[in-house]
Amino acid sequence: MPETEHRISLEEYATSKWLGNGQTDGLADVILAIADGSIRVQQQVRQATLVDALGTTGDTNVGGDIVQRLDKASSDIFVETLSQSRHVAAIGCEEIEMPVIVDSNVDNGYIVLMDPLDGSSNIDVAVSIGSIFGIWQKKPNETVNDHSLLKPGNEQVAAVYVVYGSSTVLVLATENNVCGFTLDSTSGAYAMTHPNIKIPADCPYYSTNEGNNKVLDGPTQKGIALLRNKYSQRYVGSLVADFHRNLLKGGVFAYPADQILKDGRLRLMYEANPLGFVVEQAGGAASTGYERILDIIPEQLHQRTPLILGNKDVVEDTVSVIRGG
Ligand code: AFP
């Protein structure tokens, strides 16, 4: 049997890239804390039906969404692993109304914004779900407070998402570099399987909830019609799963604002900014339809935004139609 080539592990990759070079020492710790948390979350997701961990907590989060028990469990797990990472100053989370200040004066600290379990409406039907993280660096001499979490997406130093699907895949983006690691169920560790991800030039797919078309304004309906007329539709209803397919195979995801969701449905700080950062490092683009997602100056931790992201040329074409071009 041929000797399988050694696949670099996420730990080897992160420590070789960031440990011991002063400025970004702590980044390795933060990314490995996310990885550890995701391994525990994927175990809970895969066991949920067997141990009766499905269903709701009966609470609603700050966005008015019904909180699933696994949403809460995932939030608790990531807050725990990130707080233990020695380099996290603060955490912002979809399931927690206020920022979690961990250590406001930590040296070499990072601020993490997260959607601990995205696509929770798909949890109990075994459809792919995921977790999304945006990572900003705390400025030297900065004492972190609630306002420190409202930094624009273009100041992110890294972004991570994890897909809990047919396999568990963690995708890590830093400046001009996006790579994917698959959880090896034998070793229990992430191994690199997708080095240097670039969104393909070809764009076979578009992903949008066509059920909302009736409540879109005219220009936006024209933008979606452009996608519908040129590409095949694929829509899972979990942003992280739709985004992952489109990143690897080419495609554009669109969740515009409409007459009901006037600011769109998705959250700027822990959905649009992290995935906008990933897609831009992979050669794509992310827009509201009117401006670059990463240039938005945030006002609230849980603010929503319209989102169109994927292949750069197709996003630009769609945006120009929406703007009446
Ligand atoms: P939940 O995490 O609350 O299920 O929301 C999922 C989501 O934010 C995103 O993952 C999907 O792309 C989008 O909402 C699905 O929204 P629709 O159900 O309106 O299509």
Coordinates of C-alpha atoms and ligand atoms in Angstrom, one line a residue:
M1 CA 0.0 0.0 0.0
P2 CA 1.5 3.4 -1.0
E3 CA 2.8 5.5 1.8
T4 CA 0.2 8.3 2.3
E5 CA 1.9 11.7 2.1
H6 CA 2.1 13.5 5.5
R7 CA -0.7 16.1 5.6
I8 CA 0.3 19.1 7.7
S9 CA -2.0 19.5 10.7
L10 CA -3.8 22.7 11.6
E11 CA -1.7 22.9 14.8
E12 CA 1.6 22.5 12.8
Y13 CA 0.4 25.1 10.3
A14 CA -0.7 27.7 12.9
T15 CA 2.3 27.3 15.2
S16 CA 4.8 27.4 12.3
K17 CA 3.1 30.5 10.8
W18 CA 2.4 32.6 14.0
L19 CA 4.1 31.3 17.1
G20 CA 7.3 33.0 18.2
N21 CA 7.2 35.9 15.9
G22 CA 6.1 38.5 18.5
Q23 CA 3.4 40.5 16.7
T24 CA 1.0 37.6 16.0
D25 CA 2.0 35.2 18.7
G26 CA -1.5 34.9 20.0
L27 CA -3.2 34.3 16.7
A28 CA -2.2 30.6 16.7
D29 CA -3.8 30.1 20.2
V30 CA -7.0 31.8 19.1
I31 CA -7.3 29.6 15.9
L32 CA -6.5 26.4 17.9
A33 CA -9.1 27.4 20.5
I34 CA -11.7 27.7 17.7
A35 CA -10.6 24.3 16.3
D36 CA -10.9 22.6 19.7
G37 CA -14.4 24.1 20.2
S38 CA -15.5 23.0 16.8
I39 CA -14.4 19.4 17.5
R40 CA -16.6 19.3 20.6
V41 CA -19.5 21.0 18.7
Q42 CA -19.4 18.6 15.8
Q43 CA -19.6 15.7 18.3
Q44 CA -22.7 17.3 19.9
V45 CA -24.2 17.9 16.5
R46 CA -23.7 14.3 15.3
Q47 CA -24.9 12.8 18.6
A48 CA -27.8 15.3 19.1
T49 CA -30.7 13.1 17.9
L50 CA -29.3 10.1 19.9
V51 CA -29.1 12.0 23.2
D52 CA -32.2 14.0 22.7
A53 CA -30.3 17.3 22.5
L54 CA -32.5 18.7 19.7
G55 CA -35.3 21.2 20.1
T56 CA -35.4 24.8 21.4
T57 CA -34.4 26.4 24.7
G58 CA -37.7 28.3 24.7
D59 CA -35.7 31.6 24.6
T60 CA -35.3 34.0 21.7
N61 CA -32.0 35.8 21.0
V62 CA -31.4 39.6 20.5
G63 CA -32.4 39.1 16.9
G64 CA -35.7 37.6 17.8
D65 CA -34.6 34.1 16.5
I66 CA -35.8 31.1 18.5
V67 CA -32.7 29.7 20.3
Q68 CA -32.0 26.0 19.6
R69 CA -30.5 24.0 22.4
L70 CA -27.5 23.3 20.2
D71 CA -27.1 27.1 19.5
K72 CA -26.7 27.6 23.3
A73 CA -24.5 24.6 23.7
S74 CA -22.2 25.7 20.9
S75 CA -22.1 29.3 22.2
D76 CA -21.1 28.0 25.7
I77 CA -18.4 25.7 24.2
F78 CA -16.7 28.4 22.1
V79 CA -16.9 31.1 24.9
E80 CA -15.2 28.5 27.1
T81 CA -12.4 27.5 24.7
L82 CA -11.8 31.1 23.5
S83 CA -11.7 32.5 27.1
Q84 CA -9.1 29.8 28.0
S85 CA -6.9 30.8 25.1
R86 CA -4.9 33.5 27.0
H87 CA -5.1 35.8 24.0
V88 CA -8.8 36.7 23.7
A89 CA -9.7 40.2 24.9
A90 CA -13.4 40.1 24.1
I91 CA -16.0 38.0 22.3
G92 CA -19.2 39.0 20.5
C93 CA -21.7 36.3 19.9
E94 CA -25.1 35.9 18.0
E95 CA -26.6 34.2 21.1
I96 CA -25.3 36.7 23.7
E97 CA -26.8 40.2 23.7
M98 CA -23.8 42.1 25.2
P99 CA -20.1 41.7 24.4
V100 CA -18.2 39.3 26.7
I101 CA -15.1 41.1 27.9
V102 CA -12.6 38.4 28.8
D103 CA -9.4 40.4 29.5
S104 CA -9.5 44.0 28.4
N105 CA -5.8 44.6 28.8
V106 CA -4.4 41.3 27.6
D107 CA -1.1 41.6 25.7
N108 CA -1.1 40.5 22.1
G109 CA -4.9 40.2 22.3
Y110 CA -7.7 39.5 19.8
I111 CA -11.4 40.3 19.5
V112 CA -13.5 37.4 18.2
L113 CA -17.0 37.9 16.7
M114 CA -18.9 34.6 16.2
D115 CA -22.0 32.9 15.0
P116 CA -21.5 29.7 17.0
L117 CA -24.0 27.6 15.0
D118 CA -25.2 28.9 11.7
G119 CA -28.2 27.4 9.9
S120 CA -29.9 26.2 13.1
S121 CA -33.2 25.7 11.2
N122 CA -31.4 22.8 9.6
I123 CA -30.1 21.1 12.7
D124 CA -32.9 18.6 13.2
V125 CA -33.1 17.6 9.6
A126 CA -29.4 16.6 9.3
V127 CA -28.6 19.3 6.7
S128 CA -25.1 20.9 6.8
I129 CA -24.7 23.7 9.4
G130 CA -21.6 25.5 10.6
S131 CA -19.8 28.1 12.8
I132 CA -18.4 31.4 11.6
F133 CA -15.7 33.6 13.2
G134 CA -14.2 37.1 12.5
I135 CA -10.9 37.9 14.2
W136 CA -9.6 41.5 14.8
Q137 CA -6.4 42.4 16.6
K138 CA -6.5 44.5 19.8
K139 CA -4.3 47.5 19.3
P140 CA -1.3 47.8 21.7
N141 CA -2.2 50.0 24.7
E142 CA -5.9 49.6 23.8
T143 CA -8.2 48.9 26.8
V144 CA -11.0 46.8 25.3
N145 CA -14.6 47.9 26.0
D146 CA -17.9 47.2 24.3
H147 CA -17.2 49.7 21.6
S148 CA -13.9 47.9 20.7
L149 CA -16.0 45.2 19.0
L150 CA -17.4 47.6 16.4
K151 CA -14.4 47.6 14.1
P152 CA -14.8 47.6 10.3
G153 CA -14.4 44.2 8.4
N154 CA -11.3 45.5 6.6
E155 CA -9.4 45.5 9.9
Q156 CA -9.9 41.8 10.4
V157 CA -6.6 39.9 10.6
A158 CA -8.2 36.5 10.0
A159 CA -11.5 34.7 9.6
V160 CA -12.5 31.1 10.1
Y161 CA -15.6 29.0 9.3
V162 CA -16.4 25.4 10.0
V163 CA -18.9 23.3 8.1
Y164 CA -20.4 20.3 9.8
G165 CA -21.5 18.3 6.8
S166 CA -20.6 15.0 5.1
S167 CA -17.2 15.8 6.6
T168 CA -16.1 18.5 9.0
V169 CA -14.1 21.2 7.3
L170 CA -12.4 24.2 8.8
V171 CA -11.5 27.0 6.4
L172 CA -9.0 29.6 7.6
A173 CA -8.3 32.9 5.8
T174 CA -5.5 35.4 6.5
E175 CA -4.1 38.0 4.2
N176 CA -4.0 36.6 0.7
N177 CA -4.2 33.1 1.9
V178 CA -7.2 30.8 2.3
C179 CA -6.8 27.1 3.2
G180 CA -9.0 24.2 4.3
F181 CA -8.5 21.5 6.9
T182 CA -10.6 18.3 7.2
L183 CA -11.2 16.7 10.6
D184 CA -9.6 13.3 10.5
S185 CA -11.9 11.1 12.6
T186 CA -9.0 8.6 13.2
S187 CA -6.5 11.1 14.7
G188 CA -9.2 13.5 15.9
A189 CA -7.2 16.4 14.4
Y190 CA -7.6 18.7 11.5
A191 CA -5.3 17.9 8.5
M192 CA -4.7 20.2 5.5
T193 CA -6.8 19.1 2.5
H194 CA -7.4 22.4 0.6
P195 CA -4.2 24.5 0.4
N196 CA -4.4 27.9 -1.2
I197 CA -8.1 28.1 -2.1
K198 CA -9.0 30.6 -4.9
I199 CA -12.6 30.9 -6.0
P200 CA -12.8 29.4 -9.5
A201 CA -13.2 31.7 -12.5
D202 CA -16.2 29.7 -13.6
C203 CA -19.5 30.5 -11.8
P204 CA -22.1 27.7 -12.2
Y205 CA -24.3 28.5 -9.2
Y206 CA -26.4 31.2 -7.5
S207 CA -27.8 30.8 -4.0
T208 CA -30.8 32.8 -2.8
N209 CA -34.2 32.3 -1.1
E210 CA -36.4 32.7 -4.2
G211 CA -39.4 32.7 -1.9
N212 CA -38.5 36.3 -1.0
N213 CA -38.6 37.5 -4.6
K214 CA -42.1 38.8 -4.2
V215 CA -41.0 41.3 -1.5
L216 CA -37.9 42.6 -3.2
D217 CA -37.9 46.0 -4.8
G218 CA -37.8 46.3 -8.6
P219 CA -34.0 46.9 -9.1
T220 CA -33.2 44.0 -6.8
Q221 CA -35.6 41.7 -8.6
K222 CA -33.7 42.6 -11.8
G223 CA -30.4 41.7 -10.1
I224 CA -31.7 38.3 -9.0
A225 CA -33.2 37.7 -12.4
L226 CA -29.8 38.2 -13.9
L227 CA -28.5 35.4 -11.7
R228 CA -31.6 33.2 -12.3
N229 CA -31.2 33.5 -16.1
K230 CA -27.5 32.7 -16.2
Y231 CA -26.8 30.1 -13.4
S232 CA -28.2 27.0 -11.7
Q233 CA -29.7 27.5 -8.3
R234 CA -28.4 25.8 -5.2
Y235 CA -29.8 26.8 -1.8
V236 CA -29.4 24.9 1.5
G237 CA -30.6 27.6 3.8
S238 CA -27.4 27.5 5.9
L239 CA -25.2 30.4 4.8
V240 CA -22.0 28.6 5.7
A241 CA -22.8 25.5 3.6
D242 CA -24.0 27.6 0.6
F243 CA -20.9 29.8 0.9
H244 CA -18.5 26.8 1.1
R245 CA -19.9 25.2 -2.0
N246 CA -19.7 28.4 -4.0
L247 CA -16.1 29.1 -2.7
L248 CA -14.9 25.7 -3.9
K249 CA -17.0 25.4 -7.1
G250 CA -17.8 29.0 -8.0
G251 CA -21.0 30.8 -7.3
V252 CA -22.8 33.8 -5.8
F253 CA -24.9 33.9 -2.7
A254 CA -27.4 36.7 -2.3
Y255 CA -29.6 37.7 0.6
P256 CA -30.7 41.2 -0.3
A257 CA -32.8 43.6 1.8
D258 CA -36.6 43.4 1.2
Q259 CA -39.8 45.0 2.2
I260 CA -40.0 42.9 5.4
L261 CA -36.3 42.6 6.3
K262 CA -35.3 46.2 5.4
D263 CA -31.7 45.7 6.4
G264 CA -31.5 42.2 5.1
R265 CA -31.4 39.1 7.3
L266 CA -27.8 38.3 7.9
R267 CA -25.6 39.8 10.6
L268 CA -22.7 42.1 9.6
M269 CA -20.2 41.4 12.4
Y270 CA -20.3 37.6 12.6
E271 CA -21.7 36.4 9.2
A272 CA -21.0 39.0 6.4
N273 CA -17.7 40.4 7.6
P274 CA -15.9 37.1 8.2
L275 CA -17.2 35.5 5.0
G276 CA -16.6 38.7 3.1
F277 CA -13.0 38.6 4.3
V278 CA -12.6 34.9 3.2
V279 CA -14.1 35.5 -0.2
E280 CA -11.9 38.6 -0.9
Q281 CA -8.7 36.7 0.1
A282 CA -9.8 34.0 -2.3
G283 CA -10.2 36.5 -5.2
G284 CA -14.0 37.1 -4.9
A285 CA -16.1 40.1 -3.7
A286 CA -18.7 40.9 -1.0
S287 CA -21.2 43.8 -1.3
T288 CA -24.5 45.1 0.2
G289 CA -25.6 45.9 -3.4
Y290 CA -24.4 49.5 -2.7
E291 CA -21.1 49.3 -0.9
R292 CA -18.2 46.9 0.0
I293 CA -19.2 44.9 3.1
L294 CA -15.7 45.2 4.7
D295 CA -15.9 49.1 4.5
I296 CA -19.1 49.4 6.5
I297 CA -18.5 51.3 9.8
P298 CA -20.5 49.1 12.3
E299 CA -22.9 50.8 14.7
Q300 CA -24.4 47.8 16.6
L301 CA -23.0 44.4 17.5
H302 CA -26.0 42.6 16.1
Q303 CA -26.8 44.8 13.1
R304 CA -28.1 43.2 9.9
T305 CA -26.9 43.8 6.3
P306 CA -27.9 42.9 2.8
L307 CA -25.3 40.5 1.4
I308 CA -24.2 39.5 -2.1
L309 CA -20.9 37.6 -2.2
G310 CA -18.9 35.2 -4.5
N311 CA -17.3 35.5 -7.9
K312 CA -16.1 39.1 -8.3
D313 CA -17.3 39.7 -11.8
V314 CA -20.7 38.2 -11.1
V315 CA -21.1 40.2 -7.9
E316 CA -20.1 43.4 -9.8
D317 CA -22.6 42.6 -12.6
T318 CA -25.4 42.0 -10.1
V319 CA -24.6 45.1 -8.2
S320 CA -24.6 47.3 -11.3
V321 CA -28.0 46.0 -12.3
I322 CA -29.4 46.6 -8.8
R323 CA -28.0 50.2 -9.0
G324 CA -29.9 50.6 -12.2
G325 CA -26.9 50.1 -14.5
Ligands
AFP1 P1 -30.3 30.5 11.5 O1 -28.9 30.3 11.9 O2 -31.1 31.4 12.4 O3 -31.0 29.2 11.1 O4 -30.3 31.4 10.2 C1 -29.7 30.9 9.1 C2 -29.4 32.1 8.2 O5 -28.9 33.1 9.0 C3 -28.4 31.7 7.2 O6 -27.6 30.6 7.6 C4 -29.2 31.3 6.0 O7 -28.5 31.7 4.8 C5 -30.4 32.2 6.1 O8 -30.6 32.5 7.5 C6 -31.7 31.4 5.7 O9 -32.7 32.3 5.7 P2 -34.1 31.9 5.0 O10 -34.7 30.8 5.9 O11 -34.9 33.2 5.1 O12 -33.8 31.5 3.6

